[in-house]
Every structure is written in structure tokens, then in C-alpha cells.
Amino acid sequence: MACCKSGAENADSGMGVYAMYPSDYDDLKPYMEAAIKDYHKITTEHVAHVTNWDLDSVKDRLPPGGKLDLTKLGLGMTSMRVRVGRNLSSFPLPGAMTQDDRKNMEAEMVKAFKQLMEDPAYGGNYYSLTPGSPFEVSENFYKHLVKSHIMFKDMAADTYLASAGIASDWPYGRGCYVSADKQFIVWVGEEDHLRIMCMKKGTVLNEVFDRLNGAIKKMESVSGNFAHSKDFGYVTSCPTNLGTGMRASVHIQVPKLTAGGSDAKAKAVCKPLGLSVRGMGGEHTPIGADGTIDLSPSARLCIQEAEIICALYEGIRNLKAEEDKL
Ligand code: ADP
Ligand code: CIR
């Protein structure tokens, strides 16, 4: 069965499953739900995910005034990023797409991006890797986009994605939309049809969270419905991202917890705090030589979007306290 191929070929998989069609989550529910409950450590009989971006509803966890200002935690300018994974309900998920599907999905998105280009809040450019696309960019420009943390790398090197068929047909249907200020970015054709993100060097987490919320509403209005399951929330290729599809991260320097260049201690401290540690180039990359790590709350499912951003703020405070103890 295609959904399990990656796990069968990669014995070290933590999840080992990728959905091939949005409907897989409902059609294969007994199997999917068992795997999802196990990975996301959900203890209720059934998964019942709720979507909620309203920060007002979590105001008890916010500082007075609702501003998640990192200077209050003793941090200076920090690189902040919030992304969500989204898929169009009208196409197979990337593991089951043909080359034509990939090109057609990108063409659908180009129609939506043309509307975004007209909007002063999100206006920018689309860059395509698809040979012959009117938006095609050179190999050198693509490399520059990757180096600038704007575009994603060729996924063929990711053995899990390659086995699942998600990395197939590179570079067809791959591209990215970038706003004029380069802080709103949409990846097309990576692990999900779309990865929508806001990034900023700053100190107030609300700025990236609120802008992303506005951007997603705009995207949904111009690109049609995103695949969604009543029980599991937003549908993603990988069940690890299901629900919110959201990862909210900051780059934070913890030189004591990473002394000797190893992330082992930082990971050990972060795990019970519900936080994940990644490297500076994303998942499975090394941490910064100056002890900078990518820190994000681990939960994606059965947590609300508003709760994730609170969890990031609280996580930074807790991690700083652990660093200061050393
Ligand atoms: P994802 O978050 O989409 O699961 P990765 O962990 O692979 O994927 O990260 C994707 C890219 O985003 C990488 O280039 C990474 O360096 C960049 N990135 C992640 N978090 C931040 C951040 N807080 N500031 C700047 N860049 C970031
Ligand atoms: C695994 O099962 O370990 C791999 N398929 C990757 C799981 C993590 N998911 C992800 O990065 N989206």
C-alpha cells in the first residue's frame, strides 16, 4: 500500500506513513487514527481537532495587552517564523501526483498568485522551477533563493520523501511566491501542495502570527478550499503535521546548553517542555556554531493555533531559564 511504502523502505521512520489522497484519512480511518494517536500521544478514544486562531480566547496565557514581546524575556532581535501546510482538495496529495498533476496544480496557484500580486499587503513575485514556465528562474537564482532561506531544497535527498513519491518529478510544479518585503512566502510543490509562511527579524511574535492568519484567509479566498477533515483538521501529506499544519519557530542562542557543538543537551531539556530543536537550515541540519538553535513547540494536532503561539512564548521563557541555570 502506497501510504506505508516510506516506512517499509526506511526502518528508522518515526511515523512511516504518508497520505496519498486527502480522503485517505477518512477511508483508512481505523489504521490512520491508530497511527496518529500513537505519534501525537492522544489519549482520548477519537481524535477531535479544533481550529482556532483567536488570541483573545487564550488571553489568560498572554501578557497584559496580549503582546508576545520577546524583549520582556530578555531577548533582542530574533528570527521568527510561522508556517502552515495546506493542500488543495481538488488534487491528489504530492505522493500520488503525476507530473501533469504537479504542473496543473502549480498553474491553478499561479492564477491565485496573480490576484495576490494586486494586493498591497501581499504583492510580490512568483518564481517557478518548472521547465518552460513563464515564471521560470535560472539555476543560479534558485540557489540564491535557497541560500536566503526563501526556497526549499531538492527533496530527493530526503529518503523518506523520495520513498513516498513526494520528491518525484523534480523540478516540475515546484516554485515559490515571495512578497515584496520577502516576509510572506508560499512554497509550491514541497511535502504539501502549499507551505504558507511569514518570517521576520523582530521581537513581537504577534507580528508573524497575525500576518500569517490574514495571508491564509486571503489565500483561501483566491485559491479555493483547502483539504480539511472534520476530525483531523487540515489535511497534510505527513500525519505528523495534521491538524494545524503549523510550526512556529524562533532562532534562539543557547550557548551553554549547546556547549561542545552538540544539540543533545538542548534536546533533552526541550523534550519534556514540549519543544523541538532543529538546526539552522531546518530539520536534520546542524545547529549554529554560536549555539543558535531553531526552537518550536512540537504539537500540531489537538492544539489550537492560538495555543501554539502561546506555547512558543512560554517555551522560550522556560528554555532561557534552563540556560541561565548553567
Ligand atoms: P518546516 O518548518 O517547513 O517544517 P524546516 O525545519 O526544514 O521546515 O525549515 C525550513 C526552512 O525555514 C529552513 O531553511 C530553515 O532554516 C528556515 N527557518 C525555520 N525557522 C526559522 C526561523 N525562525 N527564522 C528563520 N528561518 C527559519
Ligand atoms: C518519519 O516517519 O520519520 C518520516 N516520514 C518523517 C516524519 C517527520 N515528518 C515530517 O518531517 N513532516
mmCIF file with all atom_site columns, C-alpha atoms in Angstrom, residues 51-59 62 209 213 304-307:
data_model
loop_
_atom_site.group_PDB
_atom_site.id
_atom_site.type_symbol
_atom_site.label_atom_id
_atom_site.label_alt_id
_atom_site.label_comp_id
_atom_site.label_asym_id
_atom_site.label_entity_id
_atom_site.label_seq_id
_atom_site.pdbx_PDB_ins_code
_atom_site.Cartn_x
_atom_site.Cartn_y
_atom_site.Cartn_z
_atom_site.occupancy
_atom_site.B_iso_or_equiv
_atom_site.pdbx_formal_charge
_atom_site.auth_seq_id
_atom_site.auth_comp_id
_atom_site.auth_asym_id
_atom_site.auth_atom_id
_atom_site.pdbx_PDB_model_num
ATOM 1  C CA . THR A 1 51  ? -9.162 25.142 14.651 1.00 0.00 ? 51  THR A CA 1
ATOM 2  C CA . ASN A 1 52  ? -8.855 28.467 16.499 1.00 0.00 ? 52  ASN A CA 1
ATOM 3  C CA . TRP A 1 53  ? -6.650 31.446 15.659 1.00 0.00 ? 53  TRP A CA 1
ATOM 4  C CA . ASP A 1 54  ? -8.255 33.836 18.142 1.00 0.00 ? 54  ASP A CA 1
ATOM 5  C CA . LEU A 1 55  ? -5.607 35.063 20.593 1.00 0.00 ? 55  LEU A CA 1
ATOM 6  C CA . ASP A 1 56  ? -8.362 36.664 22.693 1.00 0.00 ? 56  ASP A CA 1
ATOM 7  C CA . SER A 1 57  ? -9.587 33.183 23.588 1.00 0.00 ? 57  SER A CA 1
ATOM 8  C CA . VAL A 1 58  ? -6.227 32.405 25.262 1.00 0.00 ? 58  VAL A CA 1
ATOM 9  C CA . LYS A 1 59  ? -5.756 35.806 26.883 1.00 0.00 ? 59  LYS A CA 1
ATOM 10 C CA . LEU A 1 62  ? -0.859 36.181 27.343 1.00 0.00 ? 62  LEU A CA 1
ATOM 11 C CA . PHE A 1 209 ? 1.191  35.110 13.639 1.00 0.00 ? 209 PHE A CA 1
ATOM 12 C CA . ASN A 1 213 ? -3.600 34.472 9.679  1.00 0.00 ? 213 ASN A CA 1
ATOM 13 C CA . GLN A 1 304 ? -5.243 25.301 18.611 1.00 0.00 ? 304 GLN A CA 1
ATOM 14 C CA . GLU A 1 305 ? -3.224 27.753 16.504 1.00 0.00 ? 305 GLU A CA 1
ATOM 15 C CA . ALA A 1 306 ? -3.537 30.412 19.228 1.00 0.00 ? 306 ALA A CA 1
ATOM 16 C CA . GLU A 1 307 ? -2.232 27.884 21.775 1.00 0.00 ? 307 GLU A CA 1
#
